[in-house]
Structure formats: structure tokens, C-alpha cells
mmCIF file of C-alpha atoms in Angstrom:
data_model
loop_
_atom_site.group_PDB
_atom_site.id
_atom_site.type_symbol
_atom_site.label_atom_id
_atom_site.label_comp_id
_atom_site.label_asym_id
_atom_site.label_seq_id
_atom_site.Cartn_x
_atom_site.Cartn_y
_atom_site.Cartn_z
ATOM 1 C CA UNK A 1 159.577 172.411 89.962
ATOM 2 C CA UNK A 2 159.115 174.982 92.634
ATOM 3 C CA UNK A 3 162.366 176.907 93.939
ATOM 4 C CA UNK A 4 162.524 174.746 97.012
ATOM 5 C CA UNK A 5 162.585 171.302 95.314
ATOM 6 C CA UNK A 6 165.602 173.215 92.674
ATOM 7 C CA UNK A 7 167.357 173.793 96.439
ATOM 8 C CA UNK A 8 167.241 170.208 97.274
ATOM 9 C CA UNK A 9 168.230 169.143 93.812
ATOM 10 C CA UNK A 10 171.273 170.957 94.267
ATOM 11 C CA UNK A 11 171.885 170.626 97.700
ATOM 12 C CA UNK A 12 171.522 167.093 97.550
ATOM 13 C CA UNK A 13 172.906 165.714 94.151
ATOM 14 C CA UNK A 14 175.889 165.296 92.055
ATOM 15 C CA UNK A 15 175.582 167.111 89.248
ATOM 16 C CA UNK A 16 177.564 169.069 86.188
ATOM 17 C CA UNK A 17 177.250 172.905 85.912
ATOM 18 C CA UNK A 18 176.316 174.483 82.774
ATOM 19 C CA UNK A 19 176.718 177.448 81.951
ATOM 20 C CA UNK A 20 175.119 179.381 78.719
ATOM 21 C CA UNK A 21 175.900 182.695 76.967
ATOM 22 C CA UNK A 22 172.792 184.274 78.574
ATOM 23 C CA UNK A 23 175.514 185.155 82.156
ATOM 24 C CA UNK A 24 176.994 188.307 82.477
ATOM 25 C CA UNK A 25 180.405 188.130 83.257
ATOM 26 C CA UNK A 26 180.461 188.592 86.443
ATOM 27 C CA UNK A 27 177.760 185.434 87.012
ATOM 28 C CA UNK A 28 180.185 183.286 85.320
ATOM 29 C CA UNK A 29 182.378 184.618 87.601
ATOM 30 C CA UNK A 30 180.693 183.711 90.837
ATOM 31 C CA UNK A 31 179.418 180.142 89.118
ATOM 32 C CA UNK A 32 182.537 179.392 88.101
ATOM 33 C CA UNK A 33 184.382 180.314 91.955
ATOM 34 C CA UNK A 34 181.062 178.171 93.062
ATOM 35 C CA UNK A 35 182.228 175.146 91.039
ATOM 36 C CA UNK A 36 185.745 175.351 91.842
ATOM 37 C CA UNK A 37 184.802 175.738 95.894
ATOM 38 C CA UNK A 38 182.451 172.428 96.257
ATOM 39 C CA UNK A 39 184.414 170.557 93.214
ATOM 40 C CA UNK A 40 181.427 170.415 90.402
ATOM 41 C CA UNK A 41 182.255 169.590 86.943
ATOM 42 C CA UNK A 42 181.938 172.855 85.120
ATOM 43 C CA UNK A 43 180.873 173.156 81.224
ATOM 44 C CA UNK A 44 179.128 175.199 78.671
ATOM 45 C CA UNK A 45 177.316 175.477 75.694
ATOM 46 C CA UNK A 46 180.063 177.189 73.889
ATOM 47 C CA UNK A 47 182.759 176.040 71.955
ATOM 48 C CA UNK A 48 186.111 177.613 70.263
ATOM 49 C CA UNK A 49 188.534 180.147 70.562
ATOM 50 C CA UNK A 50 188.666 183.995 70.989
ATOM 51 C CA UNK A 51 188.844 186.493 68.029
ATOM 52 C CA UNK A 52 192.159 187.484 67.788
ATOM 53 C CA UNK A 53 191.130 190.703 65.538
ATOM 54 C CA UNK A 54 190.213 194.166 67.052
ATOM 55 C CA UNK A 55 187.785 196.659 65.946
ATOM 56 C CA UNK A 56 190.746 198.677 64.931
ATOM 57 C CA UNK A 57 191.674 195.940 63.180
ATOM 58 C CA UNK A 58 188.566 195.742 60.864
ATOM 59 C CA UNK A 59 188.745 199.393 60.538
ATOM 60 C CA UNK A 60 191.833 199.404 59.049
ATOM 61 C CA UNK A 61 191.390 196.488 56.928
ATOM 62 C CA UNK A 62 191.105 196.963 52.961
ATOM 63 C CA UNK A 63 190.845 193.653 52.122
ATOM 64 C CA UNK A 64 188.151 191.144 53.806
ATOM 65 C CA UNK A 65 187.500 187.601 53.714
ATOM 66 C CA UNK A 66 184.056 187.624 54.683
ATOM 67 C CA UNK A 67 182.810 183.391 55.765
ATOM 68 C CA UNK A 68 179.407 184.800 57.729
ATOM 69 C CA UNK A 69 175.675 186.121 56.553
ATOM 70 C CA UNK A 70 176.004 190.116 56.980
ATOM 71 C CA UNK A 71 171.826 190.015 57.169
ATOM 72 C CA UNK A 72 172.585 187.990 60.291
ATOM 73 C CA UNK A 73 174.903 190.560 61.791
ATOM 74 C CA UNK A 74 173.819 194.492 60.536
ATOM 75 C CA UNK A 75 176.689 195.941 62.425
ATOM 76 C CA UNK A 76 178.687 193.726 59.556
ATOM 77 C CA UNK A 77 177.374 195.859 57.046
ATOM 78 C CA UNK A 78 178.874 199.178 58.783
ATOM 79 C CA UNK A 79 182.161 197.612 58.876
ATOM 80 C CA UNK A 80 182.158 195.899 55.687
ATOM 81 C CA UNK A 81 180.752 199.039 53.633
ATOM 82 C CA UNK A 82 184.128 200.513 52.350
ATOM 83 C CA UNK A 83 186.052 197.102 51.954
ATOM 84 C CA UNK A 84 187.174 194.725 49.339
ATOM 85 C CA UNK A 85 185.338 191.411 50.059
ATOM 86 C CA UNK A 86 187.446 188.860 48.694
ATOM 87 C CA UNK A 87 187.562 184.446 48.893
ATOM 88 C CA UNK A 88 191.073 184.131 48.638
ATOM 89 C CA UNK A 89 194.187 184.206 50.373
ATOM 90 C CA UNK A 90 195.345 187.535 50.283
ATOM 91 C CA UNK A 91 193.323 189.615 53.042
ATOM 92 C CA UNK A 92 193.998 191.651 56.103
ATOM 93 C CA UNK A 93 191.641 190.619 58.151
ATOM 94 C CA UNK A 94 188.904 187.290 58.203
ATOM 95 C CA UNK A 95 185.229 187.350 59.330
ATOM 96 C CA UNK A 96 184.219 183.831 60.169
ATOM 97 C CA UNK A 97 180.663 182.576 61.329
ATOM 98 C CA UNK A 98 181.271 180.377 64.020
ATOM 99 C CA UNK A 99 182.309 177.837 65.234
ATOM 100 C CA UNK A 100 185.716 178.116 62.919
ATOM 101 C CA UNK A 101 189.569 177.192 62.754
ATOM 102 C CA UNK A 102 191.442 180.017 63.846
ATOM 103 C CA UNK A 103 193.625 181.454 60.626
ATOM 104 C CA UNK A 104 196.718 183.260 60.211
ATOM 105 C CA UNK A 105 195.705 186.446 59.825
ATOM 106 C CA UNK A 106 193.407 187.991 62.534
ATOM 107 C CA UNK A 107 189.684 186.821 62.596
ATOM 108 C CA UNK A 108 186.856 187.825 64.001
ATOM 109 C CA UNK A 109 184.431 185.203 64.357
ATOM 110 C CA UNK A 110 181.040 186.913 64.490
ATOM 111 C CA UNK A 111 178.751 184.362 66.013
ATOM 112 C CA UNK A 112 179.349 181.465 69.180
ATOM 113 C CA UNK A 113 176.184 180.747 70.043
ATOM 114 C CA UNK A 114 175.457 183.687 72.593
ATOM 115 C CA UNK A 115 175.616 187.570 73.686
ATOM 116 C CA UNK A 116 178.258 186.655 76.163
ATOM 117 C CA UNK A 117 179.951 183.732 74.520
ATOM 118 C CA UNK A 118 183.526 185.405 74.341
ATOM 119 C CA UNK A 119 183.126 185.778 78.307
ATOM 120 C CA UNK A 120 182.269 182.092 78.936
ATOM 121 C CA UNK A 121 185.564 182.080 76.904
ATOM 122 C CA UNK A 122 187.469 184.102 78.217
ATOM 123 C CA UNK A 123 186.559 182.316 81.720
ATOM 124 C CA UNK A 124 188.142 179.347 80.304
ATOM 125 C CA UNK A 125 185.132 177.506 80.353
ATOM 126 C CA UNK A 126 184.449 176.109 77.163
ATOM 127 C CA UNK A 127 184.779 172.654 75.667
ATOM 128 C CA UNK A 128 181.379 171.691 75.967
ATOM 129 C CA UNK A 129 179.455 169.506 78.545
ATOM 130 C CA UNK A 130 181.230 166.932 80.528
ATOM 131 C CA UNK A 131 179.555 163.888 81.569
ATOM 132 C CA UNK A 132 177.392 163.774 84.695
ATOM 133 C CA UNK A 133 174.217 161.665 86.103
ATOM 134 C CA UNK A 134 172.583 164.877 85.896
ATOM 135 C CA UNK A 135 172.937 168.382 84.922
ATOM 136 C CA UNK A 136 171.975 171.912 86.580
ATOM 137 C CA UNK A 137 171.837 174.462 83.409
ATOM 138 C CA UNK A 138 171.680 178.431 84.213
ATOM 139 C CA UNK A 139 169.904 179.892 80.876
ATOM 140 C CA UNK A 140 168.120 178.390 77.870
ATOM 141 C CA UNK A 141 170.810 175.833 76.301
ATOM 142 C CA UNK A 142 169.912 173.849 72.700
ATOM 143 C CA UNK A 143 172.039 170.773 73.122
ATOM 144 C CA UNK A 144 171.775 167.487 74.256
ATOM 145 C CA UNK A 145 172.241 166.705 77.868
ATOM 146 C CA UNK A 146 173.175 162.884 77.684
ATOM 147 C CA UNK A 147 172.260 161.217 80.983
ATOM 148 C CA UNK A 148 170.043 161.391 83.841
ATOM 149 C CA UNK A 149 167.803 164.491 85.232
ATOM 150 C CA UNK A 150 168.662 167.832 84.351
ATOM 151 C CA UNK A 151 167.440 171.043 86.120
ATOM 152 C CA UNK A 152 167.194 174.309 84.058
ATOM 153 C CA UNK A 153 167.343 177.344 85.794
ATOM 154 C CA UNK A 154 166.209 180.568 84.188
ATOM 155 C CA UNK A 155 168.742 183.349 83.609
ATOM 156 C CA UNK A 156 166.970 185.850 82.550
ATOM 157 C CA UNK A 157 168.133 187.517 78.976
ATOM 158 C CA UNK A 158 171.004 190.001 79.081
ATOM 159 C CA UNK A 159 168.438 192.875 78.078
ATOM 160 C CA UNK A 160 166.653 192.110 81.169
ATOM 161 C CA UNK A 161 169.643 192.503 83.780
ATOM 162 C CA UNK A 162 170.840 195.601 85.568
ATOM 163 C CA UNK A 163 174.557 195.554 85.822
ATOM 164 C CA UNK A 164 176.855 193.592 85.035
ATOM 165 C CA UNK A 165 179.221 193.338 81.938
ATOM 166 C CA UNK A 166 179.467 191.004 78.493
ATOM 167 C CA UNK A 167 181.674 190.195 76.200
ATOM 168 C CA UNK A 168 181.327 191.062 72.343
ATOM 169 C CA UNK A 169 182.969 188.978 69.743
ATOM 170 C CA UNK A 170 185.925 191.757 69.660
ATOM 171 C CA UNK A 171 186.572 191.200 73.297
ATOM 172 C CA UNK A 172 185.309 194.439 74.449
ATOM 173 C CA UNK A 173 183.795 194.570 77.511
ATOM 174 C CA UNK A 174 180.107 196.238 77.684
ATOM 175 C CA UNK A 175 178.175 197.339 80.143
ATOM 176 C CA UNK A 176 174.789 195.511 80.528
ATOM 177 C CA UNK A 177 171.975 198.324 81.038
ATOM 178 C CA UNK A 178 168.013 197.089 81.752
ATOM 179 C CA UNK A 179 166.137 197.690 78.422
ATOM 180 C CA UNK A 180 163.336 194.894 79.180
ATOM 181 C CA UNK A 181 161.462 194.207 82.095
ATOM 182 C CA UNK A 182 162.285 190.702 82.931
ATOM 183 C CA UNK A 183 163.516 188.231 85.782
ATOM 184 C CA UNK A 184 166.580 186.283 86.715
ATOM 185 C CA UNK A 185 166.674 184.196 89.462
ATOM 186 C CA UNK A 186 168.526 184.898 92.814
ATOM 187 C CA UNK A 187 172.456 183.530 92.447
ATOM 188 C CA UNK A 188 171.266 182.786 96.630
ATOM 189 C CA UNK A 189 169.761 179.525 95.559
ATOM 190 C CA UNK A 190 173.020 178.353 94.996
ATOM 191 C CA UNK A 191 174.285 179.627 98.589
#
């Protein structure tokens, strides 16, 4: 579909927005002040809570319950290398692969399906996708749309994006520097 036919697609349907982990912060942002403005249903690929542990936390941590793949995650292995890895109940801090149940102590839950999951989070739009006749997607999403058309519009990876900021699984804000060349679409088709 060329840009102009996505432009009438949006200008001239009812559709759902989704939004996927691939946005920096300050695209969900704008999508999400887009939505609100013209009254689309808003949704994402991304599901759960925030981690409620810190960095600190894990630093300070002696005892670990560990419920996620290290080989997955090599900054795990940093973190983990001095601690007591243990699949009980007495730990300071948890390490979940998600999605997971929130515990009592704090967690961290390593992986929501995206770079920038925790900010589609902490936007407040989670809960998945909400039913629609058709769908307008911003980045690469892996579940099922159920119902009518949907339009996909490239994002463009995190790596390949000047500015901006994302959201690690700690809830630190990062600053998104080009590494790749790449392209992401103009946020003016949705003017």
C-alpha cells in the first residue's frame, strides 16, 4: 500500500490504534494524545505490570530468585555473578521472565515483549488489543488482530532512531542514540 492509500485508510476509517514496543517514548506520547484527541480505541501488544525493583535493588540483593534464561539476558549474568540463586521463599529480590504475577518482594521482570515495553506501560496503555473492524499497528506486532483489515505501519527499530527516550525493565529512562541506518515513517501521516 503506498503512503497515500495508508492516508485515506486513516483518514477515512474507524479503526483501533496499536501500539508496539518498537516507539520511543515520546511517540507513544504523541500517539497516545492523537488517540485521546479524535477518540480512537488505543491498545498494545504488551501486557502486565511495572518492575517494582531498582537496579540498586539487585545490587544489593544477596539472595535471588532467578524465574528467567540468563543466556537470554547477558546483562543478567553481571548482576547475578556474586548472588545466591535460590527457588524458594526466602529472597531479597525476584527476577521473573515475563509476563508474571507481581510478588511480594520486589521483582524485576526481565522480558515484556519489547525494548520499550515498560514505556507503553508506564503510558498506561497496556491490556492488549481492543476490538475494532480494523486495526492501524505502528511497528512489527506478533499477535492476532481478530477482525477486519489491518494496516501496519513501519516504526523503524529503536537502534535506527535519533532521539528520543525508552524505557528499560528497571524503569530507567535511556536515551535512544542512531547506531543503524534505518527508516521510520513520518508521525505527519497521522496529521
Amino acid at each position: 500500500m503506498s503512503w497515500e492509500e495508508a492516508k485515506k485508510f486513516i483518514a477515512e476509517r474507524e479503526y483501533a490504534l496499536i501500539l508496539t514496543p518498537e516507539l520511543t517514548n515520546e511517540e507513544i506520547s504523541f500517539f497516545k494524545e492523537f488517540a485521546q484527541k479524535r477518540g480512537i480505541s488505543i491498545g498494545s501488544t504488551v501486557e502486565g505490570e511495572l518492575s517494582t525493583a531498582t537496579l540498586e535493588d539487585i545490587r544489593k540483593a544477596k539472595r535471588v530468585l532467578l524465574k528467567a534464561d540468563p543466556e537470554k539476558y547477558p546483562l543478567l549474568k553481571l548482576l547475578l555473578r556474586d548472588k545466591v540463586i535460590v527457588g524458594g521463599e526466602d529472597y531479597d529480590v525476584a527476577i521473573l521472565e515475563g509476563p508474571a504475577e507481581p510478588l511480594e518482594a520486589p521483582d524485576s521482570n526481565s522480558s515484556r515483549g519489547g525494548v520499550n515495553a515498560a514505556g507503553l506501560i508506564r503510558a498506561g496503555i497496556t491490556g492488549g488489543i481492543p476490538e475494532s473492524k480494523a486495526y492501524v499497528v505502528v511497528g512489527r506486532t506478533e499477535k492476532e488482530l481478530k477482525g477486519g483489515d489491518v494496516l501496519i505501519l513501519p516504526a523503524g527499530v529503536w537502534a535506527a532512531k535519533e532521539g528520543g527516550t525508552v524505557t528499560n525493565a528497571l524503569g530507567m529512562e535511556l536515551k535512544v542514540r542512531k547506531a543503524l541506518e534505518g527508516y521510520s515513517p513520518p508521525l505527519g501521516l497521522f496529521s
